[in-house]
PDB file of N, CA and C in Angstrom:
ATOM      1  N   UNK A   1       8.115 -66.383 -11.021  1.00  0.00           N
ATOM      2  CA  UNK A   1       7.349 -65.276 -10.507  1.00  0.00           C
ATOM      3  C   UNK A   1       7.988 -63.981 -10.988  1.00  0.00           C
ATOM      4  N   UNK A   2       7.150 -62.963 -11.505  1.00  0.00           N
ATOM      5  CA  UNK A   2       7.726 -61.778 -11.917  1.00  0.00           C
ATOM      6  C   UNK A   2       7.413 -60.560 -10.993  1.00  0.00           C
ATOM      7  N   UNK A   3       7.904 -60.143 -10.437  1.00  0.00           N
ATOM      8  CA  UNK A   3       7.704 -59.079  -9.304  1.00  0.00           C
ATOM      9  C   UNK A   3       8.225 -57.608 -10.099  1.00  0.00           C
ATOM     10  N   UNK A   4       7.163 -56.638  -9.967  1.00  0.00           N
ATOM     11  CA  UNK A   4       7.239 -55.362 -10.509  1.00  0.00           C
ATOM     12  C   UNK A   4       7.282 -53.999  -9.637  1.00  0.00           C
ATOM     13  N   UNK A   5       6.898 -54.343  -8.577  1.00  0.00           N
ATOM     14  CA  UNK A   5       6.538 -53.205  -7.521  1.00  0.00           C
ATOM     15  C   UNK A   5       7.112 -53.750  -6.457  1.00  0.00           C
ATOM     16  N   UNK A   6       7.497 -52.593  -5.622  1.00  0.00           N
ATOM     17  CA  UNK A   6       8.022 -52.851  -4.198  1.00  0.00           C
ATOM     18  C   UNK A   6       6.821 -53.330  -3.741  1.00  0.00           C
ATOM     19  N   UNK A   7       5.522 -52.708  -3.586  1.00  0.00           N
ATOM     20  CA  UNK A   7       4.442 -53.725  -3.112  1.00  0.00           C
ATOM     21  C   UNK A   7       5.094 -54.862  -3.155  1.00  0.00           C
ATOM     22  N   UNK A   8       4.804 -55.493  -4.636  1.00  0.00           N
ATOM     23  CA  UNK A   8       5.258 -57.144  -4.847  1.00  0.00           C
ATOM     24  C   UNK A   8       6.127 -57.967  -4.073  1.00  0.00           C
ATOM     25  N   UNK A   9       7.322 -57.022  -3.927  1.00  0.00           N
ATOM     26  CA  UNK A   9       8.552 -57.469  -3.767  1.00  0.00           C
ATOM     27  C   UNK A   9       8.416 -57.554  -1.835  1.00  0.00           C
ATOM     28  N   UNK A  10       8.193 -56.597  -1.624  1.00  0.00           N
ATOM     29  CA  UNK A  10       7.886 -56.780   0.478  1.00  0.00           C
ATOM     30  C   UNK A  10       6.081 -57.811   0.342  1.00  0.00           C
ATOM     31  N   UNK A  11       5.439 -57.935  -0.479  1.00  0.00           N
ATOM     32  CA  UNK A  11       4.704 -59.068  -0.403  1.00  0.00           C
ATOM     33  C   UNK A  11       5.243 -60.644  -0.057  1.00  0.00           C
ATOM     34  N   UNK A  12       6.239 -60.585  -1.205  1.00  0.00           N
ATOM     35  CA  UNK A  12       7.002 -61.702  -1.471  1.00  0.00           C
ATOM     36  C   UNK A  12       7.663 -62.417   0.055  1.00  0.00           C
ATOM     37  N   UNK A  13       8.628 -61.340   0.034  1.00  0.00           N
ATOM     38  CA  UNK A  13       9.494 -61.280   1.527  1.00  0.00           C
ATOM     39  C   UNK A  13       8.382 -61.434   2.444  1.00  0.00           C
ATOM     40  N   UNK A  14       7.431 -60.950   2.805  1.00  0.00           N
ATOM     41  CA  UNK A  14       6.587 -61.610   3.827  1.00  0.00           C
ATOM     42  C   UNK A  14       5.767 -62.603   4.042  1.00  0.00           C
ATOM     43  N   UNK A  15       5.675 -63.255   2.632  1.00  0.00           N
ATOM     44  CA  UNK A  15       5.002 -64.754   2.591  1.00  0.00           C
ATOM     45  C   UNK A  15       6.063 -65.565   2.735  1.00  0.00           C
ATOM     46  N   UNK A  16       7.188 -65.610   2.199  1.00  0.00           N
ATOM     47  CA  UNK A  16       8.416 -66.466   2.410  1.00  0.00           C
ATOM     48  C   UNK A  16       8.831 -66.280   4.044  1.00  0.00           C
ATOM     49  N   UNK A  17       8.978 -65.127   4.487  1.00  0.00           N
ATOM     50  CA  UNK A  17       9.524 -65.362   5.846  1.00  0.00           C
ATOM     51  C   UNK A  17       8.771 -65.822   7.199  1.00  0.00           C
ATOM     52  N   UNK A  18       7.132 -65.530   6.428  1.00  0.00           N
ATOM     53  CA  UNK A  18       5.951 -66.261   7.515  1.00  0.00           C
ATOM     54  C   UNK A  18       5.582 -67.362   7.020  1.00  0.00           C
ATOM     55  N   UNK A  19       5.958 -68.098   6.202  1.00  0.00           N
ATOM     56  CA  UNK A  19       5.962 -69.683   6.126  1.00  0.00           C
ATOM     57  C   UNK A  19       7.168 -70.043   6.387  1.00  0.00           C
ATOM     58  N   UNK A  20       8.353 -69.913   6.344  1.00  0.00           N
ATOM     59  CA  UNK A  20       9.311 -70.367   7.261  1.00  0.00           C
ATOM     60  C   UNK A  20       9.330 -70.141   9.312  1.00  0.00           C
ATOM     61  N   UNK A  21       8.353 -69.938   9.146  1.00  0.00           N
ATOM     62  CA  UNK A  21       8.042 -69.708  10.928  1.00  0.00           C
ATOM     63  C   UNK A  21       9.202 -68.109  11.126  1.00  0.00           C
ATOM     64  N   UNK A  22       9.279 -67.316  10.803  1.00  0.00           N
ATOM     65  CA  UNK A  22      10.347 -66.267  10.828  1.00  0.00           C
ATOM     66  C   UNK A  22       9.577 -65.000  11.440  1.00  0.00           C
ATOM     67  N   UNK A  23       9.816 -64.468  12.983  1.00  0.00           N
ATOM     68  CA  UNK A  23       9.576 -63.494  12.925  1.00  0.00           C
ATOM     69  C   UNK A  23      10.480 -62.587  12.474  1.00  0.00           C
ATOM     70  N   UNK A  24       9.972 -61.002  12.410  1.00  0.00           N
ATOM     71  CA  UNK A  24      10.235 -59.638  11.308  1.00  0.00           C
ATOM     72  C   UNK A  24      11.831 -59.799  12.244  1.00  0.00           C
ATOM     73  N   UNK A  25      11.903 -60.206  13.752  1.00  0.00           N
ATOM     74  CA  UNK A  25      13.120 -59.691  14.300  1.00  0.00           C
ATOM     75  C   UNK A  25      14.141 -61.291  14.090  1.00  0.00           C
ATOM     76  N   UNK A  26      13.235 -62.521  14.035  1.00  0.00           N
ATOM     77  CA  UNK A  26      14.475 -63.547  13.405  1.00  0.00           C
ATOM     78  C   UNK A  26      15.027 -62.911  12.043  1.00  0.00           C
ATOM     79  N   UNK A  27      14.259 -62.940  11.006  1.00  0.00           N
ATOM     80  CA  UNK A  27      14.824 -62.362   9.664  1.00  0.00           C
ATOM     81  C   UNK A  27      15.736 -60.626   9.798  1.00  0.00           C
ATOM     82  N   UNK A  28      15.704 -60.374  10.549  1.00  0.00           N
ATOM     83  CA  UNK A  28      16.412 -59.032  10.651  1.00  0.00           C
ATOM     84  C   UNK A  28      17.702 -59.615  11.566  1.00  0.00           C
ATOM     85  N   UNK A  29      17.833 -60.385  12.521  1.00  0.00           N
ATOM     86  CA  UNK A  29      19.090 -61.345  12.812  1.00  0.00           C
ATOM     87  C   UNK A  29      19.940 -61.832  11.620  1.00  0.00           C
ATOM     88  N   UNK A  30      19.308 -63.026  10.699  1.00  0.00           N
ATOM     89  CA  UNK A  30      19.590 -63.708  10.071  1.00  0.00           C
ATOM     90  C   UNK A  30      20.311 -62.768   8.883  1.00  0.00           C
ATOM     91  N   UNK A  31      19.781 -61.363   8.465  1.00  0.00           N
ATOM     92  CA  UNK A  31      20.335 -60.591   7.435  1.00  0.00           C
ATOM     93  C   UNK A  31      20.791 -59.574   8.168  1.00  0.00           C
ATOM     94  N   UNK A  32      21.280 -59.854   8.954  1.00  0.00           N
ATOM     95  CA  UNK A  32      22.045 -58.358   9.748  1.00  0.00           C
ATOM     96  C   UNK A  32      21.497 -56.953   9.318  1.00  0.00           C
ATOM     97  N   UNK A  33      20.314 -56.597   9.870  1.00  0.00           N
ATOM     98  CA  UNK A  33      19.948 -55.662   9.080  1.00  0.00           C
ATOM     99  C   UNK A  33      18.709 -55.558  10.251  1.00  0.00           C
ATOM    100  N   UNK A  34      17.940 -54.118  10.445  1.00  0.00           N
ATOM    101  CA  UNK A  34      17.160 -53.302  11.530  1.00  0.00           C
ATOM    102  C   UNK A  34      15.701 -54.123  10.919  1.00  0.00           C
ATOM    103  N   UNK A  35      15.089 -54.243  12.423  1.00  0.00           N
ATOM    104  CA  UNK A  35      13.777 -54.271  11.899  1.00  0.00           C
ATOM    105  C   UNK A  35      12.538 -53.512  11.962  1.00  0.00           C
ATOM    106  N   UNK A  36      12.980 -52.056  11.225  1.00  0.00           N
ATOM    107  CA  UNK A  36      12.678 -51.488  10.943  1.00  0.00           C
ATOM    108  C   UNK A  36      12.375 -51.488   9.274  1.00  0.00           C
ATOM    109  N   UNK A  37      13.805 -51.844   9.052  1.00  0.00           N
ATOM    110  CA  UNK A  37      13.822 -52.301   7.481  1.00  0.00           C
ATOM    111  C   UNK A  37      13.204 -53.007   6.920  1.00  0.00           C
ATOM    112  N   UNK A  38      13.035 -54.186   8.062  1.00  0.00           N
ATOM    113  CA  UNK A  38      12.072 -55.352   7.501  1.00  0.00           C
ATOM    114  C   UNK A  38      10.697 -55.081   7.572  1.00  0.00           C
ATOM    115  N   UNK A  39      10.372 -54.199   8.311  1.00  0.00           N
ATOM    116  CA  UNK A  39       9.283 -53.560   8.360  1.00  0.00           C
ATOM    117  C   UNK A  39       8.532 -53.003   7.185  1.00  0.00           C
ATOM    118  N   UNK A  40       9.450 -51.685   6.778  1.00  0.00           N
ATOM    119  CA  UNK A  40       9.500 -50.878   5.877  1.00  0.00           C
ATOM    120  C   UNK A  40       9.436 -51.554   4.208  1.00  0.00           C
ATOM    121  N   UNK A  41      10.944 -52.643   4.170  1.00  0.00           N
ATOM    122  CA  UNK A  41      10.595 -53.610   2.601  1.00  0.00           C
ATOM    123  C   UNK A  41       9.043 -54.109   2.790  1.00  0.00           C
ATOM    124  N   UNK A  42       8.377 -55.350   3.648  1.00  0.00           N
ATOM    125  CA  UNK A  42       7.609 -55.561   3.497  1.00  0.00           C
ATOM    126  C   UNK A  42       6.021 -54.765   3.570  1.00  0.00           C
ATOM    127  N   UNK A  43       6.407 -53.516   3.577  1.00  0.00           N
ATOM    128  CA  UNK A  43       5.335 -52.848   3.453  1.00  0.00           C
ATOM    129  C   UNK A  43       5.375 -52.294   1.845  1.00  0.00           C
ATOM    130  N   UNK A  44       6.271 -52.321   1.274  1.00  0.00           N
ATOM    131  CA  UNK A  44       6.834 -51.629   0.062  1.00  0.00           C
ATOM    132  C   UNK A  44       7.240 -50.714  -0.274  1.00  0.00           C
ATOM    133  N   UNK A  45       8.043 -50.261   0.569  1.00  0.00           N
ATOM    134  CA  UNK A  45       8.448 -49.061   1.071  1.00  0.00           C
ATOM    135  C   UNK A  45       9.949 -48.844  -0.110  1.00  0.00           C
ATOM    136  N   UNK A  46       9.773 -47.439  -0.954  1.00  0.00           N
ATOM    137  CA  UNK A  46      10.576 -47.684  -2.247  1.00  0.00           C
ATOM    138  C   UNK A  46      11.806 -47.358  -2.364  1.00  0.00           C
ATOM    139  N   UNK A  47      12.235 -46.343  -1.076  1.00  0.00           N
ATOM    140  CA  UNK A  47      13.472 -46.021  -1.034  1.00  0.00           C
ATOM    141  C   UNK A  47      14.453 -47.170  -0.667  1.00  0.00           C
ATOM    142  N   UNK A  48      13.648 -47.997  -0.426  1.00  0.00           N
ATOM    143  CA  UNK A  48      14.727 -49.356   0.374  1.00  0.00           C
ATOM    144  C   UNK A  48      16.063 -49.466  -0.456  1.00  0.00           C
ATOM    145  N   UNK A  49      17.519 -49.983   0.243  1.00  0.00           N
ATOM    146  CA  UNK A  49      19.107 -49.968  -0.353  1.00  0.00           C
ATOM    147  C   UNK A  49      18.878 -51.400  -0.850  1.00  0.00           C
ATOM    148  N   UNK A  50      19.404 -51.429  -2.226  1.00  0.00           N
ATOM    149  CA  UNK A  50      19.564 -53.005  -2.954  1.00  0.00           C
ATOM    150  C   UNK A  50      20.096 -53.645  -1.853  1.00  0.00           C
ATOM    151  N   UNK A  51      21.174 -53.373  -1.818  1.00  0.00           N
ATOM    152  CA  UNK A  51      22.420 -54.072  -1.390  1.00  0.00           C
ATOM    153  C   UNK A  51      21.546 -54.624   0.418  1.00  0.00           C
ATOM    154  N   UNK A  52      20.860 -54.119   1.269  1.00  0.00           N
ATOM    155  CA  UNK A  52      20.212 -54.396   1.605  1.00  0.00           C
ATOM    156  C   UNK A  52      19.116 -55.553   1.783  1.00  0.00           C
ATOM    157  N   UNK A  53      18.354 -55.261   0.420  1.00  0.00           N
ATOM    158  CA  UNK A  53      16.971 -56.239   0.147  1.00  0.00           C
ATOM    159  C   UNK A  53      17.798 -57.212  -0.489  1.00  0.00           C
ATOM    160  N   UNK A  54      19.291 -57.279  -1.165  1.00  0.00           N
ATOM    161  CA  UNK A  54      19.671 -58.188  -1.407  1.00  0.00           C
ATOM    162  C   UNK A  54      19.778 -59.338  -0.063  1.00  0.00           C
ATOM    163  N   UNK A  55      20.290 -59.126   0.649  1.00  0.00           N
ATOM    164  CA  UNK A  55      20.642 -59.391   1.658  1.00  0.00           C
ATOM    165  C   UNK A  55      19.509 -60.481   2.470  1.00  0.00           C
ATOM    166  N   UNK A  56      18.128 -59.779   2.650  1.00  0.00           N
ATOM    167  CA  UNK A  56      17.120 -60.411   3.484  1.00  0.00           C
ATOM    168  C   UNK A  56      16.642 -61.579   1.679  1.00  0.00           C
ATOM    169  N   UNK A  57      16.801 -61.429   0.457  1.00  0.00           N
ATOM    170  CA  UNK A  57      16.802 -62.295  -0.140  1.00  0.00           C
ATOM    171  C   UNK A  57      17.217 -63.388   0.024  1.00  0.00           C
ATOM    172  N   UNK A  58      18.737 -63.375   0.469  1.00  0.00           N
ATOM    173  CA  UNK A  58      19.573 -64.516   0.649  1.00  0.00           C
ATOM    174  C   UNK A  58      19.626 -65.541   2.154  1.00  0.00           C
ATOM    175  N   UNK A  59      19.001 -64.519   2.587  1.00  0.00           N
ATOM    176  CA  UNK A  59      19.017 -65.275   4.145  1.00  0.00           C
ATOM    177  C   UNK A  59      17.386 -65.784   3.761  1.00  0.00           C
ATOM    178  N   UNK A  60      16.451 -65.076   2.977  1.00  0.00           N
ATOM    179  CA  UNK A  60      15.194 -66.133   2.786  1.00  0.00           C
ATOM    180  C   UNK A  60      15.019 -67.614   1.935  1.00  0.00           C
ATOM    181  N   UNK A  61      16.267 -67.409   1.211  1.00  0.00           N
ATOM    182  CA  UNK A  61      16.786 -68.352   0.298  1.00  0.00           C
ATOM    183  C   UNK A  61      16.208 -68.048  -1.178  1.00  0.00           C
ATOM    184  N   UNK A  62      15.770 -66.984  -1.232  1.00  0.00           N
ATOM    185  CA  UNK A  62      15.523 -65.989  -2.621  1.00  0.00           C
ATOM    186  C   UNK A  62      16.087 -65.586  -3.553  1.00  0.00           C
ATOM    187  N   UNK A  63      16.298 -66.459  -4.869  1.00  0.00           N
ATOM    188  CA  UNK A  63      16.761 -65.823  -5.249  1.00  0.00           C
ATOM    189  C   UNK A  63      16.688 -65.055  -6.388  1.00  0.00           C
ATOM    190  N   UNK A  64      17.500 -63.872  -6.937  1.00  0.00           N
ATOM    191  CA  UNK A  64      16.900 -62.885  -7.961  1.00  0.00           C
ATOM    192  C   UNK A  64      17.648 -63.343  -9.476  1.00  0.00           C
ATOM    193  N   UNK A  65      16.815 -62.701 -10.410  1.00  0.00           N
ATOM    194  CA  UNK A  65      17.346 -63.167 -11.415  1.00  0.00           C
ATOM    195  C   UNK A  65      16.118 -61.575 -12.438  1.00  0.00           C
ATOM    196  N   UNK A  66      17.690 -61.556 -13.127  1.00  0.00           N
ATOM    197  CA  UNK A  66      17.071 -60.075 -13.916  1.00  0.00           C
ATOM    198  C   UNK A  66      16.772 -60.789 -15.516  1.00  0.00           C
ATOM    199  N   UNK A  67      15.461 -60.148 -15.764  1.00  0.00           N
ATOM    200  CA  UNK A  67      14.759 -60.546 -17.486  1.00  0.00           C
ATOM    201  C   UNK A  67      15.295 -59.389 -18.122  1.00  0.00           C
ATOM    202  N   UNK A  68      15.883 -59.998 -19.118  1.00  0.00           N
ATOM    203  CA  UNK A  68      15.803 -58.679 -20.408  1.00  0.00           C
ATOM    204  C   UNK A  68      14.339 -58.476 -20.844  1.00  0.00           C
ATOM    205  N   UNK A  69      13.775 -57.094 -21.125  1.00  0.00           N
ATOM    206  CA  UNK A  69      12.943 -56.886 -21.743  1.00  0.00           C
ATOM    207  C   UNK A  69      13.224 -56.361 -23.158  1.00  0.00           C
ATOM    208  N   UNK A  70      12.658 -56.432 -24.333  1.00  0.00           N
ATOM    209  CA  UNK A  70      13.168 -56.175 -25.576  1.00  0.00           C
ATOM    210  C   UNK A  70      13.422 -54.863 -25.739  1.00  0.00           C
ATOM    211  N   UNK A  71      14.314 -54.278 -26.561  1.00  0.00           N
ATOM    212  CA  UNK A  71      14.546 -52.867 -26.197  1.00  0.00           C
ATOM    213  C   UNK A  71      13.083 -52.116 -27.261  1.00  0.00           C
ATOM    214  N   UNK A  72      13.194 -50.549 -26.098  1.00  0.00           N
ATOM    215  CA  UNK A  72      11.929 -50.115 -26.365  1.00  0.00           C
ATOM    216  C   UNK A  72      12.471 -49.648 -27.979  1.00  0.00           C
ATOM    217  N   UNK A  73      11.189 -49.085 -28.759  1.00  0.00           N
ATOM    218  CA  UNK A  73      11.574 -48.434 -29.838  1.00  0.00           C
ATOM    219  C   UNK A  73      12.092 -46.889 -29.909  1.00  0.00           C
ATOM    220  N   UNK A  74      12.958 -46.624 -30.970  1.00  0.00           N
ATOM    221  CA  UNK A  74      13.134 -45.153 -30.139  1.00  0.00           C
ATOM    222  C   UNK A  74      12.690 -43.651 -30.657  1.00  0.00           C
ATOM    223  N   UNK A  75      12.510 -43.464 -29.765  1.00  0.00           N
ATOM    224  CA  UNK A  75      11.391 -41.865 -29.194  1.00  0.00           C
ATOM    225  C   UNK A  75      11.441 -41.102 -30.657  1.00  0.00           C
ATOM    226  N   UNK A  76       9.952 -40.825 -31.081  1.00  0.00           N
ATOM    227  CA  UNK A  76       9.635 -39.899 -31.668  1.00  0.00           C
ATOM    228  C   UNK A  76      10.501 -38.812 -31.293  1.00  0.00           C
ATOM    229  N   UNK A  77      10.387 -37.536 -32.620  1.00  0.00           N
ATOM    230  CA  UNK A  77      10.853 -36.111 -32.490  1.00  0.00           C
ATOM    231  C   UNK A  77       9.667 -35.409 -31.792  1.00  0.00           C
ATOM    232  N   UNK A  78       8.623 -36.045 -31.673  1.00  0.00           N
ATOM    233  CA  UNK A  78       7.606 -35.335 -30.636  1.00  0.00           C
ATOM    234  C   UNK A  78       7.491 -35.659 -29.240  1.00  0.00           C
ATOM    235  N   UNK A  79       7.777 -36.469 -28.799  1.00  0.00           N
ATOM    236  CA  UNK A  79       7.960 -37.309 -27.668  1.00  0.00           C
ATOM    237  C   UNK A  79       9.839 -36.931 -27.254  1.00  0.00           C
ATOM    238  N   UNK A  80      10.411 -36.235 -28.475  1.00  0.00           N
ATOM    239  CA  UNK A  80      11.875 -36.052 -27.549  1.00  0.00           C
ATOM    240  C   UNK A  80      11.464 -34.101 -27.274  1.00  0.00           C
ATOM    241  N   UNK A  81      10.588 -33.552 -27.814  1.00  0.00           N
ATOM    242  CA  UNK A  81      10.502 -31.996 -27.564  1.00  0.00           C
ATOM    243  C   UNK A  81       9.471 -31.968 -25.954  1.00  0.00           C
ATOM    244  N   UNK A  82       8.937 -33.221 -25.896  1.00  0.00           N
ATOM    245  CA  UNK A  82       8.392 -33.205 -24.553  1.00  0.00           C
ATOM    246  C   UNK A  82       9.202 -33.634 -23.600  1.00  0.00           C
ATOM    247  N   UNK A  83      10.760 -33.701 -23.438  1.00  0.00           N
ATOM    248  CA  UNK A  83      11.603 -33.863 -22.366  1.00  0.00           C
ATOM    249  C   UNK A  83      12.092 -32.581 -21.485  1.00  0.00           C
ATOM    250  N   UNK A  84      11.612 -32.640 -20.317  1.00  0.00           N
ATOM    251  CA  UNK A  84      11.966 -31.457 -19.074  1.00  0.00           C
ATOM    252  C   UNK A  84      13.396 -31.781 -19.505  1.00  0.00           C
ATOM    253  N   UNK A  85      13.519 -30.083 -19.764  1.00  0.00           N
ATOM    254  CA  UNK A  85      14.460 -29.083 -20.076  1.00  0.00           C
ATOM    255  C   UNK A  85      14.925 -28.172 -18.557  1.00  0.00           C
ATOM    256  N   UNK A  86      15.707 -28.464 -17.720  1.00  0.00           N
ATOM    257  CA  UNK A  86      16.052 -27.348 -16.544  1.00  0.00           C
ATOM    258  C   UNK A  86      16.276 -26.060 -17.022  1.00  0.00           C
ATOM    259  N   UNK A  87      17.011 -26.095 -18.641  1.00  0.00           N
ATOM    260  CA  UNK A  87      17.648 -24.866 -18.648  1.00  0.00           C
ATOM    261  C   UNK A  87      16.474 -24.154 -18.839  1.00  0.00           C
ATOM    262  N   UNK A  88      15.246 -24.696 -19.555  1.00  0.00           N
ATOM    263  CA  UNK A  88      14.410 -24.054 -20.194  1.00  0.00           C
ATOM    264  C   UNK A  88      12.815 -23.816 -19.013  1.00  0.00           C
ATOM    265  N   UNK A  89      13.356 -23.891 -18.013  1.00  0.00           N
ATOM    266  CA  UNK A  89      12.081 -23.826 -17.281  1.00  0.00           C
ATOM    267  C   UNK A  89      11.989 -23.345 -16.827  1.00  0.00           C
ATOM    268  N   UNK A  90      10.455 -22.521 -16.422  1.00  0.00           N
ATOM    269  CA  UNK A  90      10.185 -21.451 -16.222  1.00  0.00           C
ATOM    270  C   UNK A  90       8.887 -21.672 -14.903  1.00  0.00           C
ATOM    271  N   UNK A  91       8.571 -21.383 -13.530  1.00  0.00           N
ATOM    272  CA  UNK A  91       8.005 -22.224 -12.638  1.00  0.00           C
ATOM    273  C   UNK A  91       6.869 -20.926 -12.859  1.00  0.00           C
ATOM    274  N   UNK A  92       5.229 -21.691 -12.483  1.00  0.00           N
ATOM    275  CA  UNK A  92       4.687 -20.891 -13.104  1.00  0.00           C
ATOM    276  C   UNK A  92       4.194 -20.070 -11.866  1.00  0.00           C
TER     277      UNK A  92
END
């Protein structure tokens, strides 16, 4: 399964923890962690702390695994003159 969005990812976490019979406040026991949080991941909520969502991973028995994607090609001289500049900005 390839998960791209926090959508995805608090999707995930809430099909896994409601087929294990898990309410939001067992899984917030089980990962020492507010359930508020569990709230918040499974809504997809983006600020969520890794170290965190790691956490309710492991107590779901989830586990992560990172894909290399091929590296991108690199940036045109037109595509590098369109990079926000702080020094150069001017608010309109």
């Amino acid at each position: 399964m390839t998960i791209t969005t926090t959508s995805e990812l608090g999707e995930t976490i809430r099909n896994r923890r409601t087929s294990l019979g898990l309410r939001q406040q067992d899984l917030a026991l089980a990962a020492n962690v507010g359930v508020r949080f569990i709230v918040d991941i499974e809504n997809g909520k983006e600020t969520s702390q890794v170290g965190l969502v790691l956490r309710l991973l492991h107590a779901l028995g989830i586990r992560l695994a990172a894909e290399m994607s091929p590296v991108p090609a690199a940036r045109s001289a037109s595509e590098e003159s369109e990079t926000f500049d702080p020094d150069n900005f001017t608010p309109s």
